[in-house]
mmCIF file of C-alpha atoms in Angstrom:
data_model
loop_
_atom_site.group_PDB
_atom_site.id
_atom_site.type_symbol
_atom_site.label_atom_id
_atom_site.label_comp_id
_atom_site.label_asym_id
_atom_site.label_seq_id
_atom_site.Cartn_x
_atom_site.Cartn_y
_atom_site.Cartn_z
ATOM 1 C CA UNK A 1 74.619 69.173 102.082
ATOM 2 C CA UNK A 2 71.340 70.834 101.198
ATOM 3 C CA UNK A 3 68.902 69.545 103.789
ATOM 4 C CA UNK A 4 65.190 70.229 103.481
ATOM 5 C CA UNK A 5 63.933 73.021 105.735
ATOM 6 C CA UNK A 6 62.738 71.502 109.008
ATOM 7 C CA UNK A 7 61.262 74.607 110.633
ATOM 8 C CA UNK A 8 57.975 76.179 109.654
ATOM 9 C CA UNK A 9 58.313 79.453 107.728
ATOM 10 C CA UNK A 10 57.343 81.435 110.824
ATOM 11 C CA UNK A 11 59.843 79.553 112.980
ATOM 12 C CA UNK A 12 62.583 79.953 110.374
ATOM 13 C CA UNK A 13 62.100 83.711 110.096
ATOM 14 C CA UNK A 14 61.792 84.220 113.848
ATOM 15 C CA UNK A 15 64.838 82.106 114.676
ATOM 16 C CA UNK A 16 66.883 83.904 112.011
ATOM 17 C CA UNK A 17 66.072 87.315 113.461
ATOM 18 C CA UNK A 18 66.912 86.146 116.970
ATOM 19 C CA UNK A 19 70.205 84.671 115.753
ATOM 20 C CA UNK A 20 71.192 87.962 114.094
ATOM 21 C CA UNK A 21 70.349 89.949 117.216
ATOM 22 C CA UNK A 22 72.588 87.659 119.274
ATOM 23 C CA UNK A 23 75.233 87.162 116.576
ATOM 24 C CA UNK A 24 78.954 87.948 116.503
ATOM 25 C CA UNK A 25 80.474 90.582 114.293
ATOM 26 C CA UNK A 26 82.959 89.804 111.532
ATOM 27 C CA UNK A 27 83.377 86.066 111.820
ATOM 28 C CA UNK A 28 84.180 84.566 108.429
ATOM 29 C CA UNK A 29 83.535 81.237 106.727
ATOM 30 C CA UNK A 30 84.471 80.359 103.159
ATOM 31 C CA UNK A 31 82.924 77.683 100.927
ATOM 32 C CA UNK A 32 84.610 76.490 97.735
ATOM 33 C CA UNK A 33 82.973 74.330 95.077
ATOM 34 C CA UNK A 34 85.063 71.890 93.021
ATOM 35 C CA UNK A 35 84.427 69.726 89.986
ATOM 36 C CA UNK A 36 85.152 65.992 90.362
ATOM 37 C CA UNK A 37 86.983 64.751 87.274
ATOM 38 C CA UNK A 38 88.150 61.564 85.617
ATOM 39 C CA UNK A 39 91.940 62.108 85.713
ATOM 40 C CA UNK A 40 92.456 60.754 82.195
ATOM 41 C CA UNK A 41 89.634 62.343 80.210
ATOM 42 C CA UNK A 42 89.056 65.288 82.599
ATOM 43 C CA UNK A 43 85.318 64.757 82.115
ATOM 44 C CA UNK A 44 83.035 65.423 85.073
ATOM 45 C CA UNK A 45 82.516 62.186 86.988
ATOM 46 C CA UNK A 46 79.507 61.381 89.195
ATOM 47 C CA UNK A 47 81.315 60.059 92.284
ATOM 48 C CA UNK A 48 80.434 62.411 95.136
ATOM 49 C CA UNK A 49 78.832 59.721 97.275
ATOM 50 C CA UNK A 50 81.998 57.574 97.262
ATOM 51 C CA UNK A 51 84.142 60.506 98.314
ATOM 52 C CA UNK A 52 81.748 61.611 101.025
ATOM 53 C CA UNK A 53 81.513 58.095 102.434
ATOM 54 C CA UNK A 54 85.305 57.867 102.586
ATOM 55 C CA UNK A 55 85.444 61.098 104.614
ATOM 56 C CA UNK A 56 83.298 59.614 107.395
ATOM 57 C CA UNK A 57 85.068 59.775 110.735
ATOM 58 C CA UNK A 58 87.808 62.096 109.472
ATOM 59 C CA UNK A 59 88.372 65.750 110.322
ATOM 60 C CA UNK A 60 87.177 66.681 106.843
ATOM 61 C CA UNK A 61 83.775 64.991 107.169
ATOM 62 C CA UNK A 62 81.895 67.940 108.686
ATOM 63 C CA UNK A 63 83.516 70.315 106.190
ATOM 64 C CA UNK A 64 82.696 68.304 103.038
ATOM 65 C CA UNK A 65 79.225 68.522 101.492
ATOM 66 C CA UNK A 66 77.364 67.852 98.284
ATOM 67 C CA UNK A 67 76.186 70.623 95.976
ATOM 68 C CA UNK A 68 73.452 69.643 93.505
ATOM 69 C CA UNK A 69 75.261 67.271 91.126
ATOM 70 C CA UNK A 70 77.263 64.136 91.918
ATOM 71 C CA UNK A 71 80.242 65.498 89.979
ATOM 72 C CA UNK A 72 80.575 68.466 92.352
ATOM 73 C CA UNK A 73 81.842 68.750 95.910
ATOM 74 C CA UNK A 74 82.092 71.631 98.364
ATOM 75 C CA UNK A 75 84.613 72.228 101.139
ATOM 76 C CA UNK A 76 83.975 74.650 104.008
ATOM 77 C CA UNK A 77 86.421 76.336 106.343
ATOM 78 C CA UNK A 78 83.933 76.461 109.178
ATOM 79 C CA UNK A 79 83.427 79.631 111.201
ATOM 80 C CA UNK A 80 86.668 81.527 111.831
ATOM 81 C CA UNK A 81 87.333 84.421 114.188
ATOM 82 C CA UNK A 82 89.565 86.363 111.792
ATOM 83 C CA UNK A 83 90.727 86.106 108.222
ATOM 84 C CA UNK A 84 94.173 84.700 108.972
ATOM 85 C CA UNK A 85 92.436 81.691 110.528
ATOM 86 C CA UNK A 86 90.173 81.356 107.485
ATOM 87 C CA UNK A 87 93.126 81.590 105.092
ATOM 88 C CA UNK A 88 94.904 78.783 106.927
ATOM 89 C CA UNK A 89 91.720 76.706 106.867
ATOM 90 C CA UNK A 90 91.421 77.181 103.102
ATOM 91 C CA UNK A 91 94.892 75.688 102.665
ATOM 92 C CA UNK A 92 94.074 72.810 104.965
ATOM 93 C CA UNK A 93 90.726 71.977 103.347
ATOM 94 C CA UNK A 94 92.181 71.938 99.823
ATOM 95 C CA UNK A 95 94.986 69.648 101.004
ATOM 96 C CA UNK A 96 92.509 67.346 102.729
ATOM 97 C CA UNK A 97 90.257 67.199 99.660
ATOM 98 C CA UNK A 98 93.121 66.397 97.289
ATOM 99 C CA UNK A 99 94.408 63.645 99.580
ATOM 100 C CA UNK A 100 90.914 62.167 99.846
ATOM 101 C CA UNK A 101 90.059 62.112 96.138
ATOM 102 C CA UNK A 102 93.487 60.674 95.285
ATOM 103 C CA UNK A 103 92.348 57.446 96.964
ATOM 104 C CA UNK A 104 89.714 57.089 94.227
ATOM 105 C CA UNK A 105 91.861 58.215 91.294
ATOM 106 C CA UNK A 106 89.778 61.388 90.963
ATOM 107 C CA UNK A 107 91.049 64.841 90.031
ATOM 108 C CA UNK A 108 89.491 68.149 91.103
ATOM 109 C CA UNK A 109 89.225 71.541 89.427
ATOM 110 C CA UNK A 110 87.971 74.963 90.456
ATOM 111 C CA UNK A 111 86.777 77.034 87.510
ATOM 112 C CA UNK A 112 83.348 78.606 87.253
ATOM 113 C CA UNK A 113 82.260 76.127 84.571
ATOM 114 C CA UNK A 114 83.565 72.919 83.069
ATOM 115 C CA UNK A 115 84.727 73.662 79.492
ATOM 116 C CA UNK A 116 82.975 70.802 77.729
ATOM 117 C CA UNK A 117 81.218 68.194 79.914
ATOM 118 C CA UNK A 118 77.533 67.900 79.040
ATOM 119 C CA UNK A 119 74.913 68.835 81.604
ATOM 120 C CA UNK A 120 72.845 65.899 80.305
ATOM 121 C CA UNK A 121 75.443 63.486 81.724
ATOM 122 C CA UNK A 122 75.345 64.803 85.304
ATOM 123 C CA UNK A 123 73.257 63.224 88.070
ATOM 124 C CA UNK A 124 71.520 65.225 90.804
ATOM 125 C CA UNK A 125 72.423 63.905 94.244
ATOM 126 C CA UNK A 126 69.744 62.086 96.227
ATOM 127 C CA UNK A 127 68.765 64.464 99.033
ATOM 128 C CA UNK A 128 65.313 65.876 99.824
ATOM 129 C CA UNK A 129 66.576 69.423 99.213
ATOM 130 C CA UNK A 130 67.964 68.781 95.741
ATOM 131 C CA UNK A 131 65.095 66.489 94.790
ATOM 132 C CA UNK A 132 62.782 69.389 95.598
ATOM 133 C CA UNK A 133 64.865 71.809 93.526
ATOM 134 C CA UNK A 134 64.754 69.336 90.656
ATOM 135 C CA UNK A 135 60.968 69.116 90.949
ATOM 136 C CA UNK A 136 60.527 72.886 90.985
ATOM 137 C CA UNK A 137 63.157 74.075 88.505
ATOM 138 C CA UNK A 138 63.567 71.208 86.024
ATOM 139 C CA UNK A 139 65.673 72.372 83.029
ATOM 140 C CA UNK A 140 66.947 75.389 84.959
ATOM 141 C CA UNK A 141 68.549 73.244 87.644
ATOM 142 C CA UNK A 142 69.746 70.607 85.165
ATOM 143 C CA UNK A 143 71.764 73.262 83.326
ATOM 144 C CA UNK A 144 73.392 74.580 86.505
ATOM 145 C CA UNK A 145 76.725 72.759 86.290
ATOM 146 C CA UNK A 146 78.615 75.685 87.795
ATOM 147 C CA UNK A 147 81.130 76.241 90.564
ATOM 148 C CA UNK A 148 81.576 79.203 92.887
ATOM 149 C CA UNK A 149 83.213 80.477 96.031
ATOM 150 C CA UNK A 150 80.987 81.888 98.777
ATOM 151 C CA UNK A 151 81.847 83.843 101.915
ATOM 152 C CA UNK A 152 79.752 84.211 105.081
ATOM 153 C CA UNK A 153 80.426 87.301 107.209
ATOM 154 C CA UNK A 154 79.041 87.436 110.729
ATOM 155 C CA UNK A 155 76.970 90.578 111.306
ATOM 156 C CA UNK A 156 75.319 91.405 114.621
ATOM 157 C CA UNK A 157 71.830 92.848 114.439
ATOM 158 C CA UNK A 158 69.024 92.019 112.034
ATOM 159 C CA UNK A 159 68.517 95.541 110.650
ATOM 160 C CA UNK A 160 72.282 95.977 110.386
ATOM 161 C CA UNK A 161 72.614 92.729 108.417
ATOM 162 C CA UNK A 162 70.021 93.922 105.907
ATOM 163 C CA UNK A 163 71.843 97.247 105.585
ATOM 164 C CA UNK A 164 75.136 95.405 104.913
ATOM 165 C CA UNK A 165 73.395 93.316 102.226
ATOM 166 C CA UNK A 166 72.065 96.522 100.693
ATOM 167 C CA UNK A 167 75.583 97.959 100.612
ATOM 168 C CA UNK A 168 77.079 94.809 99.068
ATOM 169 C CA UNK A 169 74.703 95.151 96.100
ATOM 170 C CA UNK A 170 76.722 98.127 94.892
ATOM 171 C CA UNK A 171 80.025 96.210 94.630
ATOM 172 C CA UNK A 172 78.826 92.851 93.320
ATOM 173 C CA UNK A 173 80.004 93.687 89.766
ATOM 174 C CA UNK A 174 83.484 94.564 91.058
ATOM 175 C CA UNK A 175 83.691 91.276 92.965
ATOM 176 C CA UNK A 176 82.585 89.349 89.907
ATOM 177 C CA UNK A 177 85.078 91.156 87.660
ATOM 178 C CA UNK A 178 87.866 90.225 90.057
ATOM 179 C CA UNK A 179 86.792 86.570 90.230
ATOM 180 C CA UNK A 180 85.881 85.682 86.632
ATOM 181 C CA UNK A 181 87.129 82.196 85.759
ATOM 182 C CA UNK A 182 84.628 80.689 83.320
ATOM 183 C CA UNK A 183 85.329 81.610 79.701
ATOM 184 C CA UNK A 184 84.554 78.118 78.348
ATOM 185 C CA UNK A 185 81.376 76.048 78.645
ATOM 186 C CA UNK A 186 79.564 73.363 76.616
ATOM 187 C CA UNK A 187 82.477 73.044 74.216
ATOM 188 C CA UNK A 188 82.357 76.753 73.379
ATOM 189 C CA UNK A 189 84.836 79.573 73.736
ATOM 190 C CA UNK A 190 82.152 81.993 74.856
ATOM 191 C CA UNK A 191 83.935 85.331 74.516
ATOM 192 C CA UNK A 192 82.671 86.008 78.053
ATOM 193 C CA UNK A 193 84.768 86.054 81.201
ATOM 194 C CA UNK A 194 82.040 84.592 83.441
ATOM 195 C CA UNK A 195 79.803 82.168 81.568
ATOM 196 C CA UNK A 196 78.839 80.832 85.016
ATOM 197 C CA UNK A 197 76.990 84.042 85.783
ATOM 198 C CA UNK A 198 74.929 83.693 82.622
ATOM 199 C CA UNK A 199 74.159 80.036 83.360
ATOM 200 C CA UNK A 200 73.225 80.590 86.998
ATOM 201 C CA UNK A 201 72.069 84.116 87.768
ATOM 202 C CA UNK A 202 70.256 84.648 84.467
ATOM 203 C CA UNK A 203 68.238 81.411 84.664
ATOM 204 C CA UNK A 204 67.326 80.904 88.319
ATOM 205 C CA UNK A 205 64.404 82.774 89.871
ATOM 206 C CA UNK A 206 65.156 85.149 92.750
ATOM 207 C CA UNK A 207 68.771 85.323 91.664
ATOM 208 C CA UNK A 208 71.381 87.925 90.792
ATOM 209 C CA UNK A 209 71.344 91.379 92.388
ATOM 210 C CA UNK A 210 68.502 91.666 94.941
ATOM 211 C CA UNK A 211 66.452 94.721 95.753
ATOM 212 C CA UNK A 212 67.438 96.881 98.699
ATOM 213 C CA UNK A 213 65.176 96.367 101.727
ATOM 214 C CA UNK A 214 64.011 98.777 104.414
ATOM 215 C CA UNK A 215 65.475 96.957 107.393
ATOM 216 C CA UNK A 216 64.570 93.505 108.622
ATOM 217 C CA UNK A 217 60.848 94.346 108.578
ATOM 218 C CA UNK A 218 60.896 95.056 104.842
ATOM 219 C CA UNK A 219 62.922 91.935 104.115
ATOM 220 C CA UNK A 220 60.707 89.779 106.343
ATOM 221 C CA UNK A 221 57.561 91.101 104.662
ATOM 222 C CA UNK A 222 58.847 89.973 101.285
ATOM 223 C CA UNK A 223 60.002 86.551 102.529
ATOM 224 C CA UNK A 224 56.639 85.955 104.198
ATOM 225 C CA UNK A 225 54.921 86.906 100.937
ATOM 226 C CA UNK A 226 57.000 84.267 99.105
ATOM 227 C CA UNK A 227 56.064 81.583 101.623
ATOM 228 C CA UNK A 228 52.387 82.582 101.719
ATOM 229 C CA UNK A 229 52.068 82.496 97.924
ATOM 230 C CA UNK A 230 53.959 79.166 97.827
ATOM 231 C CA UNK A 231 56.616 80.745 95.646
ATOM 232 C CA UNK A 232 59.185 79.126 97.965
ATOM 233 C CA UNK A 233 59.034 76.376 100.553
ATOM 234 C CA UNK A 234 62.678 76.579 101.713
ATOM 235 C CA UNK A 235 64.612 79.694 102.633
ATOM 236 C CA UNK A 236 67.556 78.592 100.457
ATOM 237 C CA UNK A 237 65.356 79.185 97.403
ATOM 238 C CA UNK A 238 66.441 82.820 97.693
ATOM 239 C CA UNK A 239 69.392 82.417 95.330
ATOM 240 C CA UNK A 240 70.498 86.052 95.301
ATOM 241 C CA UNK A 241 74.147 86.972 94.811
ATOM 242 C CA UNK A 242 74.126 88.403 98.349
ATOM 243 C CA UNK A 243 71.642 87.397 101.013
ATOM 244 C CA UNK A 244 71.080 87.348 104.759
ATOM 245 C CA UNK A 245 71.325 83.659 105.562
ATOM 246 C CA UNK A 246 68.314 82.385 107.467
ATOM 247 C CA UNK A 247 70.113 79.428 109.063
ATOM 248 C CA UNK A 248 73.211 81.334 110.243
ATOM 249 C CA UNK A 249 73.511 84.974 111.378
ATOM 250 C CA UNK A 250 75.670 85.847 108.384
ATOM 251 C CA UNK A 251 75.607 87.869 105.216
ATOM 252 C CA UNK A 252 76.482 85.442 102.421
ATOM 253 C CA UNK A 253 78.160 86.738 99.252
ATOM 254 C CA UNK A 254 77.647 84.327 96.336
ATOM 255 C CA UNK A 255 78.557 86.270 93.180
ATOM 256 C CA UNK A 256 82.088 84.938 92.618
ATOM 257 C CA UNK A 257 83.356 82.237 90.249
ATOM 258 C CA UNK A 258 85.398 79.394 91.736
ATOM 259 C CA UNK A 259 89.132 80.065 91.785
ATOM 260 C CA UNK A 260 91.805 77.768 90.319
ATOM 261 C CA UNK A 261 94.537 79.411 92.417
ATOM 262 C CA UNK A 262 94.496 79.178 96.183
ATOM 263 C CA UNK A 263 96.237 82.548 96.605
ATOM 264 C CA UNK A 264 93.581 84.317 94.539
ATOM 265 C CA UNK A 265 90.796 82.473 96.357
ATOM 266 C CA UNK A 266 92.235 83.746 99.634
ATOM 267 C CA UNK A 267 92.606 87.273 98.279
ATOM 268 C CA UNK A 268 89.053 87.338 96.968
ATOM 269 C CA UNK A 269 87.605 86.033 100.239
ATOM 270 C CA UNK A 270 89.703 88.573 102.165
ATOM 271 C CA UNK A 271 88.203 91.429 100.152
ATOM 272 C CA UNK A 272 84.660 90.166 100.724
ATOM 273 C CA UNK A 273 85.334 89.856 104.461
ATOM 274 C CA UNK A 274 86.863 93.331 104.631
ATOM 275 C CA UNK A 275 83.995 94.878 102.687
ATOM 276 C CA UNK A 276 81.444 93.360 105.058
ATOM 277 C CA UNK A 277 83.272 94.744 108.082
ATOM 278 C CA UNK A 278 83.803 98.139 106.433
ATOM 279 C CA UNK A 279 80.151 98.460 105.475
ATOM 280 C CA UNK A 280 79.108 97.688 109.058
ATOM 281 C CA UNK A 281 81.608 100.214 110.388
ATOM 282 C CA UNK A 282 80.264 102.866 108.009
ATOM 283 C CA UNK A 283 76.717 102.202 109.191
ATOM 284 C CA UNK A 284 77.754 102.462 112.835
ATOM 285 C CA UNK A 285 79.501 105.785 112.229
ATOM 286 C CA UNK A 286 76.808 107.329 110.061
ATOM 287 C CA UNK A 287 78.961 107.337 106.927
ATOM 288 C CA UNK A 288 76.723 107.484 103.836
ATOM 289 C CA UNK A 289 76.720 104.463 101.560
ATOM 290 C CA UNK A 290 75.413 104.324 97.990
ATOM 291 C CA UNK A 291 72.050 102.757 97.222
ATOM 292 C CA UNK A 292 72.095 102.320 93.469
ATOM 293 C CA UNK A 293 69.101 101.032 91.493
ATOM 294 C CA UNK A 294 69.358 97.626 89.886
ATOM 295 C CA UNK A 295 69.138 99.106 86.400
ATOM 296 C CA UNK A 296 72.521 100.802 86.933
ATOM 297 C CA UNK A 297 74.156 97.901 88.728
ATOM 298 C CA UNK A 298 73.106 95.585 85.907
ATOM 299 C CA UNK A 299 75.178 97.696 83.511
ATOM 300 C CA UNK A 300 78.312 97.013 85.535
ATOM 301 C CA UNK A 301 77.342 93.378 86.059
ATOM 302 C CA UNK A 302 77.219 92.862 82.294
ATOM 303 C CA UNK A 303 80.606 94.546 81.900
ATOM 304 C CA UNK A 304 82.036 92.142 84.492
ATOM 305 C CA UNK A 305 80.450 89.107 82.797
ATOM 306 C CA UNK A 306 81.711 90.112 79.377
ATOM 307 C CA UNK A 307 85.133 91.552 80.134
ATOM 308 C CA UNK A 308 86.181 90.617 83.683
ATOM 309 C CA UNK A 309 89.084 92.883 84.614
ATOM 310 C CA UNK A 310 90.055 93.689 81.021
ATOM 311 C CA UNK A 311 87.783 96.699 80.498
ATOM 312 C CA UNK A 312 86.029 99.399 82.483
ATOM 313 C CA UNK A 313 83.332 99.648 85.130
ATOM 314 C CA UNK A 314 81.142 102.688 85.601
ATOM 315 C CA UNK A 315 81.898 104.961 88.537
ATOM 316 C CA UNK A 316 78.369 106.208 89.124
ATOM 317 C CA UNK A 317 79.484 108.966 91.485
ATOM 318 C CA UNK A 318 81.692 110.452 88.785
ATOM 319 C CA UNK A 319 79.526 109.431 85.855
ATOM 320 C CA UNK A 320 82.477 107.967 83.985
ATOM 321 C CA UNK A 321 84.011 104.619 83.104
ATOM 322 C CA UNK A 322 87.175 103.690 84.976
ATOM 323 C CA UNK A 323 89.405 100.644 84.459
ATOM 324 C CA UNK A 324 88.031 97.728 86.460
ATOM 325 C CA UNK A 325 91.348 97.336 88.245
ATOM 326 C CA UNK A 326 91.237 100.963 89.353
ATOM 327 C CA UNK A 327 87.752 100.467 90.794
ATOM 328 C CA UNK A 328 88.944 97.481 92.823
ATOM 329 C CA UNK A 329 92.104 99.265 93.952
ATOM 330 C CA UNK A 330 89.894 102.035 95.337
ATOM 331 C CA UNK A 331 87.795 99.494 97.207
ATOM 332 C CA UNK A 332 90.941 97.987 98.725
ATOM 333 C CA UNK A 333 92.143 101.426 99.787
ATOM 334 C CA UNK A 334 88.744 102.148 101.367
ATOM 335 C CA UNK A 335 88.593 98.897 103.367
ATOM 336 C CA UNK A 336 92.275 98.684 104.293
ATOM 337 C CA UNK A 337 92.148 100.066 107.880
ATOM 338 C CA UNK A 338 89.382 97.624 108.830
ATOM 339 C CA UNK A 339 91.091 94.828 106.886
ATOM 340 C CA UNK A 340 94.120 95.249 109.146
ATOM 341 C CA UNK A 341 91.914 94.784 112.214
ATOM 342 C CA UNK A 342 90.376 91.519 110.992
ATOM 343 C CA UNK A 343 93.551 89.970 109.570
ATOM 344 C CA UNK A 344 92.587 90.386 105.904
ATOM 345 C CA UNK A 345 95.010 93.137 104.865
ATOM 346 C CA UNK A 346 98.018 90.919 103.954
ATOM 347 C CA UNK A 347 95.879 89.049 101.423
ATOM 348 C CA UNK A 348 94.426 92.025 99.552
ATOM 349 C CA UNK A 349 95.744 92.467 96.010
ATOM 350 C CA UNK A 350 94.636 92.945 92.421
ATOM 351 C CA UNK A 351 96.273 90.213 90.313
ATOM 352 C CA UNK A 352 98.273 91.031 87.223
ATOM 353 C CA UNK A 353 95.863 88.674 85.440
ATOM 354 C CA UNK A 354 92.841 86.955 86.935
ATOM 355 C CA UNK A 355 91.758 83.398 86.120
ATOM 356 C CA UNK A 356 89.749 84.147 82.967
ATOM 357 C CA UNK A 357 92.473 86.428 81.588
ATOM 358 C CA UNK A 358 95.056 83.706 82.087
ATOM 359 C CA UNK A 359 92.842 81.141 80.388
ATOM 360 C CA UNK A 360 92.309 83.372 77.355
ATOM 361 C CA UNK A 361 96.045 84.088 77.181
ATOM 362 C CA UNK A 362 96.867 80.374 77.269
ATOM 363 C CA UNK A 363 94.184 79.700 74.654
ATOM 364 C CA UNK A 364 96.087 82.014 72.304
ATOM 365 C CA UNK A 365 99.247 79.970 72.920
ATOM 366 C CA UNK A 366 97.819 76.435 73.079
ATOM 367 C CA UNK A 367 94.916 76.788 70.655
ATOM 368 C CA UNK A 368 92.557 74.537 72.614
ATOM 369 C CA UNK A 369 90.306 75.120 75.624
ATOM 370 C CA UNK A 370 90.765 71.450 76.506
ATOM 371 C CA UNK A 371 94.518 71.934 76.701
ATOM 372 C CA UNK A 372 94.086 75.069 78.820
ATOM 373 C CA UNK A 373 91.866 73.175 81.257
ATOM 374 C CA UNK A 374 94.221 70.185 81.359
ATOM 375 C CA UNK A 375 97.072 72.505 82.250
ATOM 376 C CA UNK A 376 95.034 74.004 85.100
ATOM 377 C CA UNK A 377 94.103 70.607 86.506
ATOM 378 C CA UNK A 378 97.461 68.876 86.200
ATOM 379 C CA UNK A 379 99.933 71.565 87.233
ATOM 380 C CA UNK A 380 101.487 71.323 90.721
ATOM 381 C CA UNK A 381 99.528 73.387 93.214
ATOM 382 C CA UNK A 382 101.120 76.535 94.573
ATOM 383 C CA UNK A 383 101.752 76.428 98.293
ATOM 384 C CA UNK A 384 100.316 79.390 100.162
ATOM 385 C CA UNK A 385 100.400 79.784 103.927
ATOM 386 C CA UNK A 386 99.616 76.980 106.308
#
């Protein structure tokens, strides 16, 4: 759960650098955010505190946290040594969550946005961290009823971690295109494939695709500037789509929509893990990596928001638009040797249709976004691994 920062800014920055220098390469942890729903109406329901209290003393307790609103809950795999371990943990955590919420007659869903529940009806959870965000952001944080999947990749070395973050910038649109799952929000069929990205990254400050930084020193200079000008008072107020985490020695990738299907959640997390390891390997071996300006990356980000996997993304090296699936297939080919080493290779795949594509296809057949969402929530869950 979002705890207020306890260290001074100087202590937080110093301890983060030390942790990166002593960190372990290529560990992986995955966090998945879920909506808590009334099982009859499928409206968001503000019952996080009941569920969290019921988890006390169980194995799930340390892996179950709050995330802004009381109708949202997050499960965490914990740090894993390889991806096969993380994939198994993802199965286990989803099972544990579903068993827990069943005690309260609550349903859960994992799409980037809820199709119709009003943000005005959601309650921010009572923690110092989220109370502070509410004080600072007001309407911006009230509107953020969104759900994502995040991955933390262990990277040893502070400068190396910044370089991996810089490299991730270039593929954030591809990762979003693969993960889009939020075509409906606020009772509207948006025509987008990731309404979540518009709600979150376009409204929050210090969000979306970050600048590239010249090593840890350049990153630290900027973070110190933010603290000194009182632009931030907690390190988590850097809401970028990829960031070096200042509480753990990890690079955290935050661009992706939540995934209804466990298999696709695993596949997406496997690609993120493999990319992090492959970027680090390229840096170690002197392989050049792109460093594209934000103005170009934003073009591909919009394409991912609007079309998901159904259209093209720009290949800036070639200066041409390629099908989004082809871009991701090339990424998989590039990371595959390293993915085999870290246990991610068996999970890498481009789906025939991702979550937003499937929702639009079912909308054509069912005629109602509510019916599409009900079908997602109430269908039997596919068993994968474990």
